[in-house]
Amino acid sequence: MKLPEFSVKRRVTASMLAMILVVIGVLSFTRLGLDFFPDIEYPTVSVVTTYPGASSEDVENTLTKPLEQVVSSVNRVKKVGSSSLEGVSTISIEFEWGTNLDFAAQDVRDQIGVYKQMLPEEASDPLVVKFNLGQMPVVFFGVTAKRPLFELKKLIEDEVTPRLERLDGVAAAPVFATDAREILVEVDKAALEAQRLSLDAILMALRMENTNQPAGNIVERHSDFLVRTLGELRDLEDIGAVVVGLSAAGLPVHIRDVARVKDTVKESRYTARIDGQRGVFLIVTKRSGANTAIAGRAVERELAQVRRALPEDIVFSKVMDQAEMIQSVTSRTVRDAVFGGLLAIGLIFLFLRNWRPTFVISLAIPLSIVTTFIAFNLAGYTLNLLTLGGLALGIGMLVDNAIVVIENMFRHLEGGASPDRAAIVGASEVGMAITASTLTTIAVFFPMIFARGITGKLTQGLSLAVAFSLISSLFVALTVVPLFASLLFKKRGGNAPSMGRSGPKFDAAKAFYRRLLETALRRRGRVLAAVLGLFVLSLVVFFFLAGTEFMPS
C-alpha cells in the first residue's frame, strides 16, 4: 500500500501519525538552543607567557623564539605566528581543520613542559588557551560606584558573582578592574645600610613569616583535632612587626625600623571608564552548548534581584548583551520567513481563487517546518542565523510538492473521479516525479555538508536545514495533503472547487505564453544561440566583479 493510499484509507491512523510528529516537533523546538552563529571551535591554540619588566627584544629572544621552535614540532600544525610585546609573549598555533583541539592542546603542554625549566625564573609558566566562539561573553556590564575600585571589585566578587555562577547555563562571572590593592613596603635606604641589612633579608623575612603551617594533630579522648599555626599577616602592624635581623647590639630589627608600610593601590598603566566614570567590568560567559538567549535573560532577572541588596551608589551599565543581539536578529529572520510564507500562500490563492486547495497547500509550510525541528534536535544543531536562514530559504520550495499533487488530484476530480480516488491516484502518479525533483534540489545543497574548514562549519547548518525541510515537505505532500484533499474536495458539481483557470486575464496570459512558446520552438537555433551567448557573457562578467571576500563588509 502506497503512502497516499494509506493516508486516505487509514485517516485516523494517518492523522495520529501527523499529530505525533507535530508534538515531537514542538518538544524538539523547546530543546533547541538559540545562538547567533553555530558553535565553531577554531583550530587555534595560543601560548601566553608573561615576563614582567622585560623589553620586547628580550621577550622575543628568551621566550618567543625558543617556544616557537618547541611548538612547531607538534603534530598537524599548519601555521605558527607570534607577537612579542613588553613583558608579554603570545604564540598562536593554527592546526589543520578537524584536529581534536583537546589532544592538540595537551601535546603543546607536553612539548612546553620539557622546555619550561629553561625559562627565566621571573617569567610565568606558559598558559595554553584554546579559542572558541562559545567563550565570548554573553553579557558584559560596567559597574561604577563612589568608592575605591578594589573595594568595588571585592564587593561584586562577594555579592554578585556567586549568585550569577549558580544560574543554569552560566559558566563564570569574573570581575576585572584596572586598580588592584597593594601593600607597599617602602624601604629607607639609609636606615637599612645603618643596620647592615639588605633587601633580600626583607624579602626572605616576609616570605617566611606570611605563612600558615600545619602542626600535626592532638588526640584527646575520642576526638582527633587538627592543629595548625596561623602566621599569615593580617594588617599593616603585623607587617611592621616582622623581624628582619639583628642589629650590631644584638637587638631585633623590625620592618617598621627600616621601612614604611602603606596600604595603597598597585601602579597601573591602564584605565577604564564607563559613562565617564572609572569602574570595574563584570563579564558573564555561558557553558558549552547552553542557550545564549535563555542564559542572558536569566542573568538579567537575577541581577535585578541582586541590585536590591547592594548599596545605592552602585550602578550597572550594560556594555554588551549577546542575548539581545540574538533575539533581534532571529526575530527579524523569523518575521521575514513568516511574511515570505504568507506571501507564498497569498499568491497561491491569487491563482487558484479557492480556499480549499489553498488551505491544503498552506498546511505544508508549518508541518514541514515543525517536522524539521526533530531533525535539528537529533543532529545537535541550534537555531541560529544560518539554520533559520536555511528554513527561510526553503519556505518558498516547501509548497512546490503540494502544488503539483493538488494540481494532479484536481485533474482527476475534473475527470469524474471521487475525492478519495482522485486523492489516491493523483498523489501516486506524481509521487516519483516530486521525489526526484526534491532529491535533485537536495543534491545541490548536500555537497555543502562535506565542505571543510570554517566554510563547512557555517554552511552545514544552512544546507541541512534546506534538506530536512524539503524531505519533510515531500512526506507531507504524500501523506497529509491527500488526506485533507479527500476530506475537503468535493466531486465536480455545484460546490466543486474551481482552480481559477478561467477568466479573461488568465486566458490572455495563457495565449501570450502559447505564442511565445510556439515562436521559440520554430526558431530553436536562435533560442539556443541566445542562451549560450548569455551564458558566455555571464562568465565574462564574472571576471570583472569587484572581488571576493569571506564575509560582507
Coordinates of C-alpha atoms in Angstrom, one line a residue:
M1 CA 0.0 0.0 0.0
K2 CA 1.5 3.4 -1.1
L3 CA 1.6 6.3 1.3
P4 CA -1.2 8.3 -0.4
E5 CA -3.5 5.2 -0.3
F6 CA -2.6 4.5 3.3
S7 CA -3.3 8.1 4.3
V8 CA -6.7 8.2 2.6
K9 CA -7.9 4.8 3.7
R10 CA -6.5 4.9 7.2
R11 CA -7.4 8.5 8.0
V12 CA -7.4 8.2 11.8
T13 CA -4.0 6.4 11.8
A14 CA -2.5 8.9 9.4
S15 CA -3.9 11.8 11.4
M16 CA -2.5 10.4 14.6
L17 CA 0.9 10.0 13.0
A18 CA 0.8 13.6 11.8
M19 CA -0.1 14.8 15.3
I20 CA 2.7 12.7 16.9
L21 CA 5.2 14.4 14.5
V22 CA 3.8 17.8 15.4
V23 CA 4.0 17.1 19.2
I24 CA 7.6 15.7 18.9
G25 CA 8.5 18.7 16.6
V26 CA 7.2 21.2 19.2
L27 CA 9.1 19.4 22.0
S28 CA 12.2 19.4 19.9
F29 CA 11.8 23.1 19.3
T30 CA 11.7 23.8 23.0
R31 CA 15.0 21.9 23.4
L32 CA 16.9 23.7 20.6
G33 CA 19.5 26.2 21.6
L34 CA 19.4 29.8 20.3
D35 CA 22.7 31.3 19.2
F36 CA 23.9 34.0 16.8
F37 CA 26.2 31.6 14.9
P38 CA 26.8 27.9 15.1
D39 CA 29.2 26.7 17.8
I40 CA 32.5 27.0 16.0
E41 CA 35.8 25.8 17.5
Y42 CA 38.6 27.4 15.6
P43 CA 41.6 25.0 15.4
T44 CA 43.8 27.6 17.1
V45 CA 45.8 27.3 20.4
S46 CA 47.5 30.3 22.0
V47 CA 50.5 30.1 24.3
V48 CA 50.8 33.2 26.5
T49 CA 53.8 33.8 28.7
T50 CA 54.5 37.0 30.9
Y51 CA 57.9 38.3 31.8
P52 CA 57.4 41.5 33.9
G53 CA 59.7 44.3 33.1
A54 CA 61.4 42.7 30.1
S55 CA 61.7 44.6 26.9
S56 CA 60.1 43.3 23.7
E57 CA 63.5 42.3 22.3
D58 CA 64.3 40.3 25.5
V59 CA 60.9 38.7 25.4
E60 CA 61.5 37.7 21.8
N61 CA 64.9 36.2 22.4
T62 CA 64.3 34.4 25.7
L63 CA 60.7 33.3 25.3
T64 CA 59.1 33.7 21.9
K65 CA 61.8 32.2 19.6
P66 CA 62.6 29.1 21.8
L67 CA 58.9 28.4 22.4
E68 CA 58.1 28.7 18.7
Q69 CA 60.7 26.1 17.9
V70 CA 59.3 23.8 20.5
V71 CA 55.6 24.0 19.5
S72 CA 56.4 23.8 15.7
S73 CA 57.2 20.1 16.2
V74 CA 53.6 19.3 17.4
N75 CA 51.6 17.0 15.0
R76 CA 49.2 18.6 12.4
V77 CA 50.5 22.2 13.0
K78 CA 49.6 24.3 10.0
K79 CA 51.0 27.7 10.9
V80 CA 52.7 29.4 13.8
G81 CA 52.6 33.1 14.5
S82 CA 53.8 35.2 17.4
S83 CA 54.0 38.7 18.9
S84 CA 56.5 39.9 21.4
L85 CA 55.4 42.9 23.4
E86 CA 56.8 44.5 26.5
G87 CA 56.5 41.8 29.2
V88 CA 54.2 39.5 27.2
S89 CA 54.9 36.8 24.6
T90 CA 52.0 35.4 22.6
I91 CA 52.3 32.5 20.2
S92 CA 49.3 31.5 18.0
I93 CA 49.4 27.9 16.7
E94 CA 46.9 27.1 13.9
F95 CA 46.1 23.4 13.3
E96 CA 44.5 21.6 10.4
W97 CA 40.7 21.7 10.5
G98 CA 39.4 18.5 12.0
T99 CA 42.1 18.3 14.6
N100 CA 40.9 17.4 18.1
L101 CA 41.9 20.6 20.0
D102 CA 41.8 18.9 23.4
F103 CA 44.6 16.5 22.3
A104 CA 46.4 19.2 20.4
A105 CA 46.5 21.5 23.4
Q106 CA 47.7 18.6 25.6
D107 CA 50.5 17.9 23.0
V108 CA 51.5 21.6 23.2
R109 CA 51.6 21.5 27.0
D110 CA 53.7 18.3 26.9
Q111 CA 56.2 19.9 24.5
I112 CA 56.4 23.1 26.5
G113 CA 56.9 21.1 29.8
V114 CA 60.2 19.9 28.6
Y115 CA 61.5 23.4 27.9
K116 CA 59.8 25.1 30.9
Q117 CA 62.9 24.5 33.1
M118 CA 65.0 26.7 30.8
L119 CA 62.7 29.7 31.0
P120 CA 63.9 32.7 33.1
E121 CA 62.9 32.5 36.8
E122 CA 60.9 35.8 36.6
A123 CA 58.8 34.5 33.7
S124 CA 55.4 32.9 34.4
D125 CA 54.5 29.4 33.3
P126 CA 53.3 29.4 29.7
L127 CA 49.5 29.4 29.6
V128 CA 47.9 27.3 26.8
V129 CA 44.5 28.6 25.7
K130 CA 42.0 27.2 23.2
F131 CA 39.9 29.7 21.2
N132 CA 36.2 29.1 21.0
L133 CA 33.4 31.4 19.9
G134 CA 31.3 29.9 22.7
Q135 CA 33.7 31.5 25.3
M136 CA 32.7 35.0 24.2
P137 CA 30.8 36.9 26.9
V138 CA 27.1 36.6 26.9
V139 CA 26.6 39.8 28.9
F140 CA 29.2 42.5 29.6
F141 CA 28.5 45.0 32.4
G142 CA 30.4 48.1 33.5
V143 CA 29.9 48.8 37.3
T144 CA 30.6 52.2 38.8
A145 CA 30.3 53.4 42.4
K146 CA 31.5 56.2 44.8
R147 CA 34.3 54.0 46.4
P148 CA 37.8 52.7 45.5
L149 CA 37.8 50.3 42.6
F150 CA 39.5 47.5 44.5
E151 CA 36.7 47.7 47.2
L152 CA 34.1 47.7 44.5
K153 CA 35.7 44.7 42.8
K154 CA 35.7 42.7 46.1
L155 CA 32.1 43.7 46.8
I156 CA 31.0 42.4 43.3
E157 CA 33.0 39.3 43.7
D158 CA 31.5 38.5 47.1
E159 CA 27.9 39.5 46.5
V160 CA 27.1 39.3 42.7
T161 CA 29.5 36.7 41.1
P162 CA 28.4 33.7 43.3
R163 CA 24.7 34.2 42.6
L164 CA 25.3 34.6 38.8
E165 CA 27.5 31.5 38.6
R166 CA 24.8 29.4 40.2
L167 CA 22.4 30.1 37.3
D168 CA 21.8 27.3 34.8
G169 CA 23.8 27.9 31.6
V170 CA 26.3 30.3 33.2
A171 CA 29.9 29.1 33.3
A172 CA 31.7 32.0 35.1
A173 CA 31.3 35.7 36.0
P174 CA 34.7 37.1 36.6
V175 CA 35.3 40.8 37.6
F176 CA 38.1 42.9 36.2
A177 CA 39.5 46.2 37.5
T178 CA 42.4 48.3 36.5
D179 CA 43.2 49.1 40.1
A180 CA 44.4 46.4 42.5
R181 CA 45.1 46.7 46.2
E182 CA 48.8 46.6 47.1
I183 CA 50.7 46.6 50.4
L184 CA 53.8 48.7 49.7
V185 CA 56.9 48.3 51.9
E186 CA 58.9 51.5 51.2
V187 CA 62.4 50.8 52.4
D188 CA 64.6 53.6 53.9
K189 CA 68.0 53.0 52.2
A190 CA 69.9 54.9 54.9
A191 CA 68.2 53.0 57.8
L192 CA 68.8 49.7 56.0
E193 CA 72.5 50.4 55.5
A194 CA 72.9 51.6 59.1
Q195 CA 71.5 48.2 60.3
R196 CA 73.8 46.4 57.8
L197 CA 70.9 44.6 56.2
S198 CA 69.9 44.0 52.6
L199 CA 66.6 44.0 50.5
D200 CA 67.0 40.2 50.2
A201 CA 66.7 40.0 54.0
I202 CA 63.4 41.8 54.0
L203 CA 62.1 39.7 51.1
M204 CA 63.1 36.5 52.9
A205 CA 61.6 37.6 56.2
L206 CA 58.2 38.4 54.6
R207 CA 58.1 35.1 52.8
M208 CA 58.9 33.1 55.9
E209 CA 56.5 35.0 58.2
N210 CA 53.5 35.2 55.9
T211 CA 52.5 31.5 56.0
N212 CA 50.2 29.1 57.8
Q213 CA 51.9 25.9 58.8
P214 CA 50.4 22.5 59.8
A215 CA 51.3 21.4 63.3
G216 CA 50.0 17.8 63.4
N217 CA 47.0 16.7 65.4
I218 CA 46.1 16.2 69.0
V219 CA 44.1 13.1 70.2
E220 CA 42.0 13.7 73.3
R221 CA 39.7 11.0 74.5
H222 CA 37.5 10.2 71.4
S223 CA 38.3 13.3 69.5
D224 CA 41.1 14.0 66.9
F225 CA 41.9 17.7 66.5
L226 CA 43.9 19.1 63.6
V227 CA 46.4 21.7 64.7
R228 CA 48.0 24.5 62.6
T229 CA 49.9 27.6 63.3
L230 CA 48.4 30.8 61.9
G231 CA 51.2 33.0 60.6
E232 CA 49.6 35.0 57.8
L233 CA 50.0 38.7 58.1
R234 CA 46.6 40.4 58.6
D235 CA 47.2 44.1 58.8
L236 CA 49.9 46.8 58.5
E237 CA 51.0 46.4 62.1
D238 CA 51.7 42.7 61.7
I239 CA 53.9 43.5 58.6
G240 CA 55.7 46.2 60.5
A241 CA 56.4 43.8 63.4
V242 CA 58.2 41.3 61.3
V243 CA 61.8 40.8 62.4
V244 CA 64.3 41.3 59.6
G245 CA 67.5 40.6 61.5
L246 CA 69.7 41.6 64.4
S247 CA 71.4 44.9 64.9
A248 CA 75.1 45.3 65.9
A249 CA 74.0 45.4 69.5
G250 CA 72.1 42.1 69.1
L251 CA 68.7 43.7 69.3
P252 CA 65.9 42.6 66.8
V253 CA 65.3 44.9 63.8
H254 CA 61.7 45.1 62.6
I255 CA 60.5 46.2 59.2
R256 CA 59.0 49.3 60.8
D257 CA 62.5 50.3 61.8
V258 CA 63.9 50.4 58.3
A259 CA 60.7 50.9 56.1
R260 CA 57.3 52.5 56.0
V261 CA 54.3 50.1 55.3
K262 CA 51.5 51.6 53.2
D263 CA 48.1 50.3 52.1
T264 CA 47.9 51.6 48.6
V265 CA 46.9 50.8 45.0
K266 CA 49.2 49.0 42.6
E267 CA 50.7 51.1 39.9
S268 CA 48.6 50.7 36.8
R269 CA 49.3 51.7 33.2
Y270 CA 45.7 51.4 32.0
T271 CA 42.4 53.0 32.9
A272 CA 38.8 52.1 32.1
R273 CA 35.8 54.4 32.2
I274 CA 32.1 53.6 32.0
D275 CA 29.9 56.7 31.1
G276 CA 32.8 58.9 32.0
Q277 CA 33.4 57.3 35.4
R278 CA 36.1 54.9 36.5
G279 CA 34.7 51.4 37.2
V280 CA 35.1 47.7 37.0
F281 CA 33.8 45.1 34.5
L282 CA 31.6 42.1 35.1
I283 CA 31.9 39.6 32.3
V284 CA 29.4 36.6 32.1
T285 CA 30.2 33.6 30.0
K286 CA 28.0 30.6 29.2
R287 CA 28.6 26.9 29.4
S288 CA 29.3 25.0 26.2
G289 CA 26.0 24.1 24.5
A290 CA 23.9 26.3 26.7
N291 CA 21.2 28.5 25.2
T292 CA 22.7 32.0 24.9
A293 CA 19.3 33.8 24.9
I294 CA 18.0 31.9 28.0
A295 CA 21.3 32.4 29.9
G296 CA 21.2 36.1 29.1
R297 CA 17.6 36.5 30.3
A298 CA 18.4 34.5 33.5
V299 CA 21.3 36.9 34.2
E300 CA 19.1 39.9 33.8
R301 CA 16.5 38.6 36.2
E302 CA 19.0 37.5 38.8
L303 CA 20.9 40.8 38.6
A304 CA 17.6 42.7 39.1
Q305 CA 17.1 40.9 42.4
V306 CA 20.8 41.3 43.5
R307 CA 20.6 45.1 43.0
R308 CA 18.1 45.4 45.8
A309 CA 20.6 44.2 48.3
L310 CA 23.5 46.3 47.1
P311 CA 24.4 49.8 48.2
E312 CA 22.5 52.6 46.3
D313 CA 25.7 54.1 44.8
I314 CA 26.5 51.0 42.7
V315 CA 25.3 51.4 39.1
F316 CA 25.3 48.7 36.5
S317 CA 25.7 49.8 32.8
K318 CA 25.2 47.2 30.1
V319 CA 28.1 47.4 27.7
M320 CA 27.2 44.4 25.5
D321 CA 24.4 41.8 25.6
Q322 CA 24.7 39.0 23.1
A323 CA 21.3 37.7 24.1
E324 CA 19.6 40.9 22.9
M325 CA 21.6 40.8 19.6
I326 CA 20.5 37.1 19.0
Q327 CA 16.9 37.9 19.9
S328 CA 16.9 40.9 17.5
V329 CA 18.5 39.0 14.6
T330 CA 16.5 35.8 15.0
S331 CA 13.2 37.6 15.5
R332 CA 13.8 39.5 12.2
T333 CA 14.7 36.3 10.4
V334 CA 11.6 34.5 11.7
R335 CA 9.4 37.6 10.8
D336 CA 10.8 37.6 7.2
A337 CA 10.2 33.9 7.0
V338 CA 6.6 34.3 8.2
F339 CA 6.0 37.1 5.7
G340 CA 7.5 35.0 2.9
G341 CA 5.2 32.1 3.8
L342 CA 2.2 34.4 3.9
L343 CA 3.1 35.9 0.5
A344 CA 3.5 32.4 -1.0
I345 CA 0.0 31.5 0.3
G346 CA -1.4 34.7 -1.0
L347 CA 0.0 34.2 -4.5
I348 CA -1.4 30.6 -4.5
F349 CA -4.8 31.9 -3.6
L350 CA -4.5 34.6 -6.2
F351 CA -4.0 31.9 -8.9
L352 CA -6.3 29.2 -7.5
R353 CA -9.1 31.6 -6.2
N354 CA -10.4 28.9 -3.9
W355 CA -9.8 28.5 -0.2
R356 CA -9.9 24.7 -0.2
P357 CA -6.8 23.9 -2.3
T358 CA -5.0 27.0 -0.8
F359 CA -5.7 25.7 2.7
V360 CA -4.4 22.2 1.9
I361 CA -1.2 23.6 0.2
S362 CA -0.6 26.1 3.0
L363 CA -0.6 23.2 5.6
A364 CA 2.7 22.0 4.0
I365 CA 4.7 25.0 5.3
P366 CA 4.1 24.8 9.1
L367 CA 4.0 21.0 9.2
S368 CA 7.3 20.7 7.2
I369 CA 9.0 23.3 9.5
V370 CA 7.8 21.7 12.7
T371 CA 9.0 18.3 11.4
T372 CA 12.4 19.8 10.6
F373 CA 12.9 20.7 14.2
I374 CA 13.0 17.0 15.0
A375 CA 15.9 16.5 12.6
F376 CA 17.7 19.6 14.1
N377 CA 17.4 18.2 17.6
L378 CA 18.7 14.8 16.6
A379 CA 21.6 16.3 14.7
G380 CA 22.5 18.5 17.6
Y381 CA 22.0 21.8 15.8
T382 CA 20.9 25.1 17.3
L383 CA 18.6 27.8 15.9
N384 CA 21.0 30.4 14.6
L385 CA 21.3 32.9 11.8
L386 CA 22.3 30.2 9.3
T387 CA 19.8 27.4 10.2
L388 CA 16.9 29.9 10.3
G389 CA 18.2 31.3 7.0
G390 CA 18.0 27.8 5.6
L391 CA 14.5 27.5 6.7
A392 CA 13.5 30.8 5.3
L393 CA 15.2 29.8 2.0
G394 CA 13.3 26.6 1.9
I395 CA 9.9 28.1 2.7
G396 CA 9.3 29.0 -1.0
M397 CA 10.2 25.4 -2.0
L398 CA 8.0 23.7 0.6
V399 CA 4.8 24.3 -1.3
D400 CA 6.1 23.1 -4.7
N401 CA 5.4 19.4 -4.0
A402 CA 1.9 20.2 -2.6
I403 CA 1.0 22.3 -5.6
V404 CA 2.0 19.5 -8.0
V405 CA 0.0 16.9 -6.0
I406 CA -3.1 19.2 -5.7
E407 CA -3.0 20.0 -9.5
N408 CA -2.9 16.3 -10.4
M409 CA -5.7 15.5 -7.9
F410 CA -7.9 18.2 -9.3
R411 CA -7.3 16.9 -12.9
H412 CA -8.7 13.5 -11.8
L413 CA -11.5 15.2 -9.9
E414 CA -12.5 17.0 -13.2
G415 CA -12.5 13.7 -14.9
G416 CA -15.3 12.5 -12.7
A417 CA -13.3 10.6 -10.0
S418 CA -14.5 10.6 -6.4
P419 CA -12.5 12.8 -3.9
D420 CA -10.9 9.7 -2.3
R421 CA -10.0 8.2 -5.7
A422 CA -8.7 11.5 -7.0
A423 CA -6.5 12.0 -3.9
I424 CA -5.0 8.4 -4.1
V425 CA -4.4 8.3 -7.8
G426 CA -3.4 12.0 -8.2
A427 CA -0.7 11.7 -5.4
S428 CA 0.5 8.3 -6.5
E429 CA 1.0 9.3 -10.2
V430 CA 3.3 12.2 -9.3
G431 CA 4.9 10.6 -6.3
M432 CA 8.0 9.5 -8.2
A433 CA 8.2 12.8 -10.0
I434 CA 8.1 15.0 -6.9
T435 CA 10.5 12.6 -5.1
A436 CA 13.0 13.0 -8.0
S437 CA 12.5 16.8 -8.0
T438 CA 13.1 17.0 -4.2
L439 CA 16.2 14.8 -4.4
T440 CA 17.7 16.9 -7.2
T441 CA 17.2 20.1 -5.1
I442 CA 18.7 18.4 -2.1
A443 CA 21.6 17.3 -4.3
V444 CA 22.5 20.9 -4.9
F445 CA 22.8 21.6 -1.2
F446 CA 24.1 18.3 0.0
P447 CA 27.7 18.7 -1.1
M448 CA 28.0 21.7 1.2
I449 CA 27.8 19.2 4.1
F450 CA 31.3 17.9 3.2
A451 CA 32.9 21.4 2.9
R452 CA 35.9 21.6 5.2
G453 CA 37.2 24.4 7.3
I454 CA 35.2 27.3 8.7
T455 CA 33.2 27.4 5.5
G456 CA 31.9 23.9 6.1
K457 CA 31.1 24.8 9.7
L458 CA 29.0 27.7 8.6
T459 CA 27.2 26.1 5.6
Q460 CA 26.4 22.7 7.1
G461 CA 23.5 24.1 9.2
L462 CA 22.1 26.0 6.2
S463 CA 22.3 23.1 3.8
L464 CA 20.9 20.6 6.3
A465 CA 18.1 23.0 7.1
V466 CA 17.1 23.1 3.4
A467 CA 17.5 19.3 3.0
F468 CA 15.5 18.5 6.2
S469 CA 12.7 20.9 5.3
L470 CA 12.4 19.5 1.7
I471 CA 12.3 15.9 2.9
S472 CA 9.6 16.9 5.4
S473 CA 7.6 18.7 2.7
L474 CA 7.8 15.6 0.5
F475 CA 6.5 13.5 3.3
V476 CA 3.7 16.0 3.9
A477 CA 2.8 16.1 0.2
L478 CA 2.4 12.3 0.0
T479 CA 0.5 11.8 3.3
V480 CA -1.2 14.9 4.8
V481 CA -2.1 16.6 1.5
P482 CA -4.0 13.6 0.1
L483 CA -5.7 13.1 3.5
F484 CA -7.0 16.7 3.7
A485 CA -7.8 16.8 -0.1
S486 CA -10.0 13.7 0.3
L487 CA -11.9 15.4 3.1
L488 CA -12.2 18.9 1.7
F489 CA -12.5 18.4 -2.0
K490 CA -15.9 17.5 -3.5
K491 CA -16.9 15.9 -6.7
R492 CA -17.5 18.1 -9.6
G493 CA -20.8 19.7 -9.3
G494 CA -22.4 22.8 -7.8
N495 CA -19.8 23.0 -5.0
A496 CA -16.9 21.7 -6.9
P497 CA -13.7 23.7 -6.3
S498 CA -12.7 26.0 -9.1
M499 CA -8.9 26.2 -9.7
G500 CA -9.2 29.6 -11.2
R501 CA -8.2 28.6 -14.7
S502 CA -10.8 30.6 -16.5
G503 CA -11.3 34.3 -16.9
P504 CA -10.2 36.9 -19.5
K505 CA -6.9 37.8 -17.7
F506 CA -5.8 34.3 -17.3
D507 CA -6.8 33.4 -20.9
A508 CA -4.9 36.4 -22.2
A509 CA -1.8 35.4 -20.3
K510 CA -2.1 31.8 -21.4
A511 CA -2.5 32.9 -25.1
F512 CA 0.6 35.1 -24.8
Y513 CA 2.7 32.3 -23.4
R514 CA 1.4 30.0 -26.1
R515 CA 2.5 32.4 -28.9
L516 CA 5.9 32.9 -27.1
L517 CA 6.4 29.1 -26.9
E518 CA 5.5 28.5 -30.5
T519 CA 7.9 31.1 -31.6
A520 CA 10.7 29.6 -29.6
L521 CA 10.0 26.1 -31.0
R522 CA 10.1 27.4 -34.6
R523 CA 13.4 29.2 -34.1
R524 CA 15.2 26.7 -31.9
G525 CA 18.7 27.6 -33.2
R526 CA 18.3 31.3 -32.4
V527 CA 17.0 30.5 -28.9
L528 CA 19.8 28.1 -28.1
A529 CA 22.4 30.6 -29.5
A530 CA 20.9 33.4 -27.3
V531 CA 21.0 31.2 -24.2
L532 CA 24.6 30.2 -25.0
G533 CA 25.6 33.8 -25.6
L534 CA 24.1 34.8 -22.2
F535 CA 26.0 32.0 -20.5
V536 CA 29.3 33.1 -22.1
L537 CA 28.5 36.7 -21.2
S538 CA 27.9 35.8 -17.5
L539 CA 31.3 34.0 -17.4
V540 CA 33.0 37.2 -18.8
V541 CA 31.2 39.4 -16.3
F542 CA 32.3 37.1 -13.5
F543 CA 36.0 38.1 -14.0
F544 CA 35.0 41.8 -13.7
L545 CA 33.4 41.5 -10.3
A546 CA 34.8 43.8 -7.6
G547 CA 36.4 40.8 -5.8
T548 CA 35.7 38.1 -3.4
E549 CA 35.5 38.1 0.4
F550 CA 34.6 35.6 3.1
M551 CA 32.0 37.9 4.8
P552 CA 30.3 41.0 3.6
S553 CA 31.7 44.3 5.0

